[in-house]
Amino acid sequence: MRQHTAVAMAGFLAAMAVGHDVQAKSLEDILKEKGVITEAEYKEASKTKPYDYKPGKGLVFTSPDQKFQVQLGGQIQAQYEFDNYEASNKQDVSQFNLRRVKTLLSGYAFTKDLTYKATYNWANVVKDNTKAMEEVNMKYRVADELQIMLGQEKIQYSRQWITSNTAQQFVDGSFVRNAFMQGYDTGINLHGDLWKGVVKYDAGLFGGAGQNTKNKTNDNAYNFRLAFNPLGDMKYGEGDLEHSEKPLVSLGSSYYLSTLKKTVSGTGSTATSAIDNNNSNFVTDSNGWLGTAVKGKYFGTAAAEKISVDSWEADFACKWLGASLQGEYFWGKAQGEASGKELIAKGAYVQGGYFVIPKRLELAVRYAWLDPNRELASDEVSEIQGGVNYFLYGNNLKIQGDVGRRHTYKTKTDDLVARAQVQLLF
């Protein structure tokens, strides 16, 4: 069965690669390449138009006085997934899925320094309507060194979470990242690029209740991130699609502090525990390190008490001439404020890739490991994956596929996960 699935995925990817040169050039680009117009004439012809289209950003509408702009775009990720479980009590899965279907709205108002953004994920309407509205915020640029965000955005924690899912090296982020990332929240964040991006910082104060959720207590969440790019500004994007002519290196670290609340429903053997006052979608859900511990009843806090959560990560990334390497180490601690009970989790991943055909065909490999509770023996999970990416029009139109083996130490089982995805960003 595994061989049949691998053959089917290979055929699917090969079929989708046919007719890959779909990139279109503007009239100004063609005239410039043929030497019909000069560089100065090209710049004049390329000035802002009342309406335009920019690949990856969508339709662009600009007012005559250039004080207002609206960009309307979209994203579709159509995915196939096959899960083959070694354990007899798990059902194998073969499914097609619309992983993400987004409407993207952005622009500026009154001045180019006041920008706005709104993203709506239609795929989440069916899964959980409370997760449909994602990033909705305003940002004001005082200077490159100080920019202020008000609204809802990604918590700036974890390099792979900060990186747009449209620019990732695998079909989806690592399962370790999914266990530790903090999701979306509403609040205020101060961001700055120092020395032309050599140093970047974020300092945020958020509600603490998570995505599209009002806080029920007087506890808030705090987030800090610092990144150092010694060889020059390095944008958040996995792989070296740009085929960087000079080496780029980035070192980063993030910290997150929050206070959550544990609740219990039912009594006796039917009692179930959960985390209230949090809709982050990740850390406290069934795949998150804290949600797994609470629901599994191996985090022995009181029946209902506040839980202080500290989470820290360190990351690195480098790329040069089509080659790339990046990794992260995660550490999280949860402590009951009344009981004093403590849980510590940790995990890491490292991944690398190389463009065998520059800007077109990339091969990648990733290893990830998670220990959701350091006090329990043999509860670790590890995964190794291989991936291939074919870029028809950069990240705006690409085909991805990956195959991985996930090993659970406690049950000594190996599960196969194979995925294929086509992404359209317009």
Short mmCIF file of C-alpha atoms in Angstrom, two decimals:
data_model
loop_
_atom_site.label_atom_id
_atom_site.label_comp_id
_atom_site.label_asym_id
_atom_site.label_seq_id
_atom_site.Cartn_x
_atom_site.Cartn_y
_atom_site.Cartn_z
CA MET A 1 0.00 0.00 0.00
CA ARG A 2 2.81 2.37 0.82
CA GLN A 3 4.45 1.70 -2.57
CA HIS A 4 1.17 2.34 -4.39
CA THR A 5 0.76 5.64 -2.60
CA ALA A 6 4.31 6.78 -3.41
CA VAL A 7 3.79 5.92 -7.11
CA ALA A 8 0.46 7.78 -7.18
CA MET A 9 2.00 10.86 -5.60
CA ALA A 10 4.92 10.83 -8.07
CA GLY A 11 2.50 10.65 -10.99
CA PHE A 12 0.40 13.45 -9.56
CA LEU A 13 3.40 15.75 -9.15
CA ALA A 14 4.74 14.94 -12.62
CA ALA A 15 1.38 15.66 -14.23
CA MET A 16 1.07 18.99 -12.49
CA ALA A 17 4.53 20.04 -13.66
CA VAL A 18 3.51 20.03 -17.33
CA GLY A 19 3.36 23.48 -18.86
CA HIS A 20 5.25 25.15 -16.05
CA ASP A 21 6.37 28.36 -17.77
CA VAL A 22 3.36 30.51 -17.03
CA GLN A 23 5.16 33.64 -15.91
CA ALA A 24 3.94 36.74 -17.76
CA LYS A 25 5.91 39.94 -18.23
CA SER A 26 4.53 43.44 -18.33
CA LEU A 27 4.80 45.56 -21.48
CA GLU A 28 7.31 47.81 -19.70
CA ASP A 29 9.51 44.79 -18.90
CA ILE A 30 9.49 43.61 -22.54
CA LEU A 31 10.31 47.06 -23.93
CA LYS A 32 13.15 47.48 -21.45
CA GLU A 33 14.65 44.04 -22.25
CA LYS A 34 14.56 44.81 -26.00
CA GLY A 35 16.23 48.19 -25.43
CA VAL A 36 13.27 50.14 -26.79
CA ILE A 37 13.06 52.29 -23.64
CA THR A 38 15.72 53.52 -21.23
CA GLU A 39 15.95 52.81 -17.51
CA ALA A 40 14.54 56.27 -16.75
CA GLU A 41 11.62 55.72 -19.15
CA TYR A 42 11.00 52.31 -17.59
CA LYS A 43 10.73 53.83 -14.11
CA GLU A 44 8.40 56.52 -15.39
CA ALA A 45 6.17 53.95 -17.12
CA SER A 46 6.14 51.75 -14.00
CA LYS A 47 4.85 54.48 -11.71
CA THR A 48 1.79 53.75 -9.62
CA LYS A 49 -1.34 53.23 -11.73
CA PRO A 50 -4.98 53.71 -10.59
CA TYR A 51 -5.35 49.94 -10.74
CA ASP A 52 -2.83 47.22 -11.35
CA TYR A 53 -2.03 43.59 -10.60
CA LYS A 54 0.99 42.41 -8.65
CA PRO A 55 1.73 38.66 -8.56
CA GLY A 56 1.32 37.36 -5.01
CA LYS A 57 -0.44 40.54 -3.87
CA GLY A 58 -3.49 40.58 -6.15
CA LEU A 59 -5.39 43.51 -7.59
CA VAL A 60 -4.02 46.87 -6.49
CA PHE A 61 -6.19 49.99 -6.43
CA THR A 62 -4.55 53.36 -5.70
CA SER A 63 -6.22 56.77 -5.32
CA PRO A 64 -5.11 59.57 -7.71
CA ASP A 65 -3.37 61.41 -4.86
CA GLN A 66 -1.66 58.12 -3.81
CA LYS A 67 -2.86 58.54 -0.20
CA PHE A 68 -4.95 55.36 -0.24
CA GLN A 69 -4.28 51.90 -1.55
CA VAL A 70 -6.12 48.57 -1.43
CA GLN A 71 -4.58 45.22 -2.37
CA LEU A 72 -7.02 42.32 -2.81
CA GLY A 73 -5.61 38.85 -3.27
CA GLY A 74 -6.14 35.23 -2.37
CA GLN A 75 -4.51 31.92 -1.52
CA ILE A 76 -5.54 28.33 -2.19
CA GLN A 77 -3.71 25.23 -0.98
CA ALA A 78 -5.23 22.00 -2.33
CA GLN A 79 -3.76 18.99 -0.54
CA TYR A 80 -3.79 15.21 -0.60
CA GLU A 81 -2.75 13.25 2.49
CA PHE A 82 -2.21 9.56 3.14
CA ASP A 83 -1.65 8.23 6.67
CA ASN A 84 -0.62 4.62 7.19
CA TYR A 85 -0.65 3.66 10.89
CA GLU A 86 1.25 0.68 12.22
CA ALA A 87 -0.95 0.33 15.31
CA SER A 88 -3.99 -1.89 14.64
CA ASN A 89 -6.35 0.37 16.61
CA LYS A 90 -5.86 3.32 14.20
CA GLN A 91 -7.66 3.72 10.91
CA ASP A 92 -5.55 4.53 7.84
CA VAL A 93 -6.55 7.75 6.10
CA SER A 94 -6.57 8.74 2.42
CA GLN A 95 -8.11 12.16 1.91
CA PHE A 96 -8.19 15.31 -0.19
CA ASN A 97 -8.31 18.55 1.71
CA LEU A 98 -8.49 22.28 1.12
CA ARG A 99 -5.77 23.12 3.64
CA ARG A 100 -6.09 26.89 3.29
CA VAL A 101 -8.45 29.08 1.29
CA LYS A 102 -7.81 32.73 2.14
CA THR A 103 -8.93 36.18 1.12
CA LEU A 104 -6.08 38.65 1.60
CA LEU A 105 -6.75 42.36 2.04
CA SER A 106 -4.05 44.94 2.70
CA GLY A 107 -2.97 48.48 1.85
CA TYR A 108 -2.40 51.91 3.37
CA ALA A 109 -4.55 54.90 4.32
CA PHE A 110 -3.81 58.65 4.46
CA THR A 111 -0.06 57.94 4.44
CA LYS A 112 2.13 55.02 3.34
CA ASP A 113 3.30 54.79 6.94
CA LEU A 114 -0.18 53.68 8.12
CA THR A 115 -0.82 50.21 6.74
CA TYR A 116 -3.55 47.66 7.39
CA LYS A 117 -4.08 43.96 6.86
CA ALA A 118 -7.00 41.54 7.06
CA THR A 119 -6.94 37.81 6.25
CA TYR A 120 -9.91 35.46 6.29
CA ASN A 121 -9.42 31.69 6.04
CA TRP A 122 -12.53 30.15 4.51
CA ALA A 123 -11.22 26.64 5.16
CA ASN A 124 -11.62 27.25 8.89
CA VAL A 125 -15.30 28.16 8.57
CA VAL A 126 -16.13 24.45 8.36
CA LYS A 127 -13.56 23.30 10.93
CA ASP A 128 -14.00 26.03 13.55
CA ASN A 129 -15.64 29.31 12.65
CA THR A 130 -13.87 31.09 15.53
CA LYS A 131 -10.56 30.56 13.68
CA ALA A 132 -11.65 32.01 10.31
CA MET A 133 -10.47 35.58 10.95
CA GLU A 134 -6.70 35.50 11.28
CA GLU A 135 -4.49 38.61 10.95
CA VAL A 136 -6.49 41.83 11.27
CA ASN A 137 -4.44 44.86 12.29
CA MET A 138 -3.11 48.35 11.67
CA LYS A 139 0.58 49.27 11.70
CA TYR A 140 2.13 52.68 11.93
CA ARG A 141 5.75 53.25 10.94
CA VAL A 142 7.37 55.97 13.01
CA ALA A 143 10.70 54.97 11.52
CA ASP A 144 12.33 51.70 10.45
CA GLU A 145 13.54 51.43 14.03
CA LEU A 146 10.02 51.75 15.53
CA GLN A 147 6.80 50.36 14.09
CA ILE A 148 3.61 49.91 16.11
CA MET A 149 1.04 47.16 15.49
CA LEU A 150 -2.50 47.34 16.92
CA GLY A 151 -4.89 44.44 16.39
CA GLN A 152 -4.56 40.70 15.87
CA GLU A 153 -1.45 39.08 14.42
CA LYS A 154 0.79 36.05 14.75
CA ILE A 155 2.59 35.92 18.07
CA GLN A 156 6.22 36.53 17.07
CA TYR A 157 7.42 33.23 18.49
CA SER A 158 9.25 30.55 16.43
CA ARG A 159 10.96 31.27 13.14
CA GLN A 160 8.86 28.71 11.31
CA TRP A 161 5.59 30.11 12.68
CA ILE A 162 6.55 33.69 11.77
CA THR A 163 7.42 32.53 8.23
CA SER A 164 4.36 32.60 5.97
CA ASN A 165 2.96 29.16 5.15
CA THR A 166 3.27 30.23 1.49
CA ALA A 167 7.08 30.27 1.80
CA GLN A 168 7.74 27.03 3.66
CA GLN A 169 9.99 24.20 2.53
CA PHE A 170 7.56 21.37 3.31
CA VAL A 171 3.84 20.94 2.78
CA ASP A 172 3.35 22.11 6.36
CA GLY A 173 5.37 23.12 9.39
CA SER A 174 7.05 20.59 11.68
CA PHE A 175 4.83 18.80 14.22
CA VAL A 176 7.21 20.15 16.88
CA ARG A 177 6.52 23.71 15.82
CA ASN A 178 2.81 22.92 15.96
CA ALA A 179 3.21 21.74 19.55
CA PHE A 180 4.94 24.94 20.72
CA MET A 181 3.74 27.85 18.56
CA GLN A 182 1.49 30.40 20.23
CA GLY A 183 -0.96 31.13 17.41
CA TYR A 184 -2.74 34.46 16.95
CA ASP A 185 -3.71 36.99 19.59
CA THR A 186 -4.94 40.58 19.87
CA GLY A 187 -2.86 43.34 21.41
CA ILE A 188 -0.02 45.75 20.70
CA ASN A 189 3.42 44.92 19.35
CA LEU A 190 6.47 47.15 18.90
CA HIS A 191 8.77 46.14 16.06
CA GLY A 192 11.97 47.60 14.71
CA ASP A 193 14.69 47.02 12.11
CA LEU A 194 18.02 48.36 13.31
CA TRP A 195 21.02 49.04 11.08
CA LYS A 196 19.09 48.14 7.93
CA GLY A 197 17.83 44.82 9.27
CA VAL A 198 21.00 43.58 10.93
CA VAL A 199 19.03 43.49 14.19
CA LYS A 200 15.26 43.01 14.46
CA TYR A 201 13.19 43.12 17.64
CA ASP A 202 9.59 42.59 18.77
CA ALA A 203 8.03 43.40 22.13
CA GLY A 204 4.33 42.62 22.49
CA LEU A 205 1.53 42.79 25.04
CA PHE A 206 -1.50 40.65 24.19
CA GLY A 207 -4.84 39.73 25.69
CA GLY A 208 -3.68 36.19 26.35
CA ALA A 209 -6.96 34.52 25.39
CA GLY A 210 -5.90 33.72 21.83
CA GLN A 211 -7.44 34.05 18.40
CA ASN A 212 -10.68 36.05 18.14
CA THR A 213 -11.30 35.60 21.87
CA LYS A 214 -11.81 38.19 24.60
CA ASN A 215 -9.88 37.74 27.82
CA LYS A 216 -11.93 36.45 30.78
CA THR A 217 -9.38 37.33 33.45
CA ASN A 218 -6.99 40.15 34.31
CA ASP A 219 -4.02 38.12 33.08
CA ASN A 220 -2.24 39.09 29.87
CA ALA A 221 0.47 37.56 27.70
CA TYR A 222 3.92 38.96 26.92
CA ASN A 223 6.09 38.18 23.93
CA PHE A 224 9.67 39.19 23.08
CA ARG A 225 11.82 38.32 20.08
CA LEU A 226 15.30 39.31 18.96
CA ALA A 227 16.96 38.35 15.67
CA PHE A 228 20.53 39.04 14.53
CA ASN A 229 21.50 39.00 10.83
CA PRO A 230 25.28 39.61 10.82
CA LEU A 231 25.69 39.48 7.03
CA GLY A 232 22.71 41.68 6.21
CA ASP A 233 18.92 41.57 6.36
CA MET A 234 17.50 38.08 5.87
CA LYS A 235 13.79 37.84 5.16
CA TYR A 236 11.62 35.13 6.72
CA GLY A 237 11.34 32.48 4.04
CA GLU A 238 12.50 28.86 3.96
CA GLY A 239 14.78 27.56 1.23
CA ASP A 240 16.94 29.73 -1.02
CA LEU A 241 14.49 30.38 -3.84
CA GLU A 242 16.32 33.64 -4.66
CA HIS A 243 19.63 31.76 -5.16
CA SER A 244 21.44 34.22 -2.87
CA GLU A 245 24.74 35.37 -4.35
CA LYS A 246 26.18 36.11 -0.92
CA PRO A 247 25.83 33.97 2.22
CA LEU A 248 23.10 34.98 4.66
CA VAL A 249 22.87 33.99 8.32
CA SER A 250 20.21 34.68 10.94
CA LEU A 251 20.17 33.89 14.66
CA GLY A 252 17.04 34.42 16.73
CA SER A 253 15.36 33.80 20.05
CA SER A 254 11.80 34.28 21.36
CA TYR A 255 10.17 34.27 24.79
CA TYR A 256 6.48 34.01 25.70
CA LEU A 257 4.81 34.33 29.12
CA SER A 258 1.13 33.78 29.82
CA THR A 259 -1.29 32.68 32.52
CA LEU A 260 -4.00 30.18 31.61
CA LYS A 261 -6.80 28.56 33.58
CA LYS A 262 -7.49 24.88 34.04
CA THR A 263 -11.11 23.77 34.18
CA VAL A 264 -12.70 20.41 35.01
CA SER A 265 -16.01 19.07 33.73
CA GLY A 266 -17.83 16.15 35.35
CA THR A 267 -16.87 14.17 38.44
CA GLY A 268 -15.08 10.97 39.36
CA SER A 269 -13.87 8.71 36.57
CA THR A 270 -15.77 10.73 33.95
CA ALA A 271 -14.09 14.04 34.83
CA THR A 272 -12.24 15.72 31.98
CA SER A 273 -9.72 18.53 32.13
CA ALA A 274 -9.12 21.32 29.66
CA ILE A 275 -7.59 24.78 29.37
CA ASP A 276 -10.06 27.65 29.53
CA ASN A 277 -9.36 31.28 28.54
CA ASN A 278 -7.24 30.25 25.58
CA ASN A 279 -8.08 29.87 21.89
CA SER A 280 -4.52 29.82 20.58
CA ASN A 281 -5.30 26.70 18.52
CA PHE A 282 -1.93 25.11 19.17
CA VAL A 283 -0.19 24.83 22.56
CA THR A 284 -3.39 23.93 24.42
CA ASP A 285 -5.05 21.73 21.78
CA SER A 286 -4.75 17.96 21.42
CA ASN A 287 -1.41 18.24 19.57
CA GLY A 288 0.09 20.92 21.83
CA TRP A 289 2.49 20.00 24.60
CA LEU A 290 0.30 21.51 27.34
CA GLY A 291 -3.05 20.34 25.99
CA THR A 292 -1.74 16.78 25.71
CA ALA A 293 -0.54 16.85 29.31
CA VAL A 294 -3.75 18.23 30.80
CA LYS A 295 -6.10 15.95 28.88
CA GLY A 296 -3.83 12.98 29.53
CA LYS A 297 -4.09 13.68 33.29
CA TYR A 298 -0.35 13.44 33.82
CA PHE A 299 -0.06 17.06 34.82
CA GLY A 300 -1.24 16.82 38.41
CA THR A 301 -2.42 20.36 39.08
CA ALA A 302 -5.45 21.16 41.24
CA ALA A 303 -8.97 20.64 39.90
CA ALA A 304 -9.25 24.25 38.77
CA GLU A 305 -6.33 26.65 39.09
CA LYS A 306 -4.31 29.16 37.14
CA ILE A 307 -1.31 27.83 35.26
CA SER A 308 1.72 30.01 34.54
CA VAL A 309 3.28 29.18 31.17
CA ASP A 310 6.83 30.13 30.17
CA SER A 311 8.02 29.24 26.70
CA TRP A 312 11.39 29.92 25.08
CA GLU A 313 12.97 29.03 21.76
CA ALA A 314 16.26 29.60 19.92
CA ASP A 315 16.63 29.36 16.15
CA PHE A 316 19.09 29.75 13.29
CA ALA A 317 18.93 29.88 9.51
CA CYS A 318 21.44 30.25 6.68
CA LYS A 319 21.27 30.16 2.88
CA TRP A 320 23.61 30.59 -0.06
CA LEU A 321 23.58 29.71 -3.78
CA GLY A 322 20.44 27.57 -3.54
CA ALA A 323 21.41 25.74 -0.34
CA SER A 324 19.67 26.34 2.99
CA LEU A 325 19.72 25.09 6.56
CA GLN A 326 17.62 26.03 9.57
CA GLY A 327 16.61 24.70 12.96
CA GLU A 328 14.93 25.51 16.27
CA TYR A 329 15.07 24.34 19.87
CA PHE A 330 11.94 24.70 22.04
CA TRP A 331 11.50 24.66 25.80
CA GLY A 332 8.24 25.11 27.71
CA LYS A 333 7.29 25.10 31.38
CA ALA A 334 3.84 25.12 32.94
CA GLN A 335 3.37 25.52 36.69
CA GLY A 336 0.21 25.45 38.78
CA GLU A 337 0.07 28.67 40.79
CA ALA A 338 -1.76 27.01 43.72
CA SER A 339 -0.42 23.43 43.64
CA GLY A 340 3.12 24.23 42.52
CA LYS A 341 3.00 21.22 40.18
CA GLU A 342 5.36 21.61 37.24
CA LEU A 343 5.58 20.30 33.71
CA ILE A 344 8.53 20.81 31.35
CA ALA A 345 8.49 19.98 27.65
CA LYS A 346 11.15 20.33 24.99
CA GLY A 347 11.70 19.64 21.33
CA ALA A 348 13.71 20.55 18.25
CA TYR A 349 13.90 20.24 14.49
CA VAL A 350 16.53 20.79 11.81
CA GLN A 351 15.93 20.91 8.07
CA GLY A 352 17.93 21.62 4.94
CA GLY A 353 17.38 21.90 1.23
CA TYR A 354 19.12 22.42 -2.08
CA PHE A 355 17.90 23.63 -5.48
CA VAL A 356 19.14 21.03 -7.96
CA ILE A 357 17.68 23.32 -10.62
CA PRO A 358 18.09 26.93 -9.44
CA LYS A 359 14.79 28.68 -8.67
CA ARG A 360 12.87 25.69 -10.02
CA LEU A 361 13.41 22.30 -8.33
CA GLU A 362 14.33 21.84 -4.65
CA LEU A 363 14.97 18.75 -2.53
CA ALA A 364 14.71 18.91 1.26
CA VAL A 365 15.03 16.77 4.38
CA ARG A 366 13.88 17.36 7.97
CA TYR A 367 14.31 15.67 11.36
CA ALA A 368 12.15 16.59 14.37
CA TRP A 369 11.93 15.38 17.96
CA LEU A 370 9.53 16.10 20.84
CA ASP A 371 9.56 15.24 24.55
CA PRO A 372 6.18 16.47 25.89
CA ASN A 373 7.07 15.70 29.52
CA ARG A 374 10.65 15.21 30.68
CA GLU A 375 9.44 13.39 33.84
CA LEU A 376 7.88 10.56 31.84
CA ALA A 377 10.02 7.85 30.29
CA SER A 378 9.68 6.82 26.66
CA ASP A 379 7.06 9.41 25.74
CA GLU A 380 9.17 10.98 22.99
CA VAL A 381 8.13 11.22 19.35
CA SER A 382 10.49 11.68 16.40
CA GLU A 383 9.98 12.16 12.68
CA ILE A 384 12.14 12.18 9.57
CA GLN A 385 10.81 13.60 6.30
CA GLY A 386 11.94 14.05 2.73
CA GLY A 387 10.40 16.65 0.44
CA VAL A 388 10.44 17.94 -3.12
CA ASN A 389 9.27 21.36 -4.33
CA TYR A 390 8.67 22.42 -7.93
CA PHE A 391 8.26 26.16 -8.50
CA LEU A 392 6.28 27.12 -11.59
CA TYR A 393 6.06 30.80 -10.70
CA GLY A 394 7.98 31.21 -7.46
CA ASN A 395 5.89 30.78 -4.32
CA ASN A 396 2.90 32.13 -6.23
CA LEU A 397 2.40 28.80 -8.00
CA LYS A 398 4.22 25.73 -6.79
CA ILE A 399 3.83 21.99 -6.24
CA GLN A 400 5.06 20.32 -3.07
CA GLY A 401 5.29 16.77 -1.85
CA ASP A 402 6.77 15.10 1.22
CA VAL A 403 6.92 11.67 2.84
CA GLY A 404 7.74 11.07 6.50
CA ARG A 405 8.08 8.35 9.11
CA ARG A 406 6.95 9.22 12.64
CA HIS A 407 8.21 7.02 15.46
CA THR A 408 6.46 6.81 18.84
CA TYR A 409 8.87 5.49 21.47
CA LYS A 410 6.23 4.41 23.99
CA THR A 411 4.35 2.10 21.61
CA LYS A 412 7.39 1.41 19.41
CA THR A 413 5.32 2.08 16.30
CA ASP A 414 6.17 3.78 13.01
CA ASP A 415 3.56 5.69 11.04
CA LEU A 416 3.87 6.80 7.42
CA VAL A 417 2.59 10.24 6.38
CA ALA A 418 2.66 11.24 2.70
CA ARG A 419 1.32 14.56 1.36
CA ALA A 420 1.09 16.44 -1.92
CA GLN A 421 -0.02 20.03 -2.31
CA VAL A 422 -0.57 22.63 -5.01
CA GLN A 423 -0.40 26.27 -3.95
CA LEU A 424 -1.83 29.25 -5.79
CA LEU A 425 -1.12 32.73 -4.42
CA PHE A 426 -2.62 35.62 -6.36
#
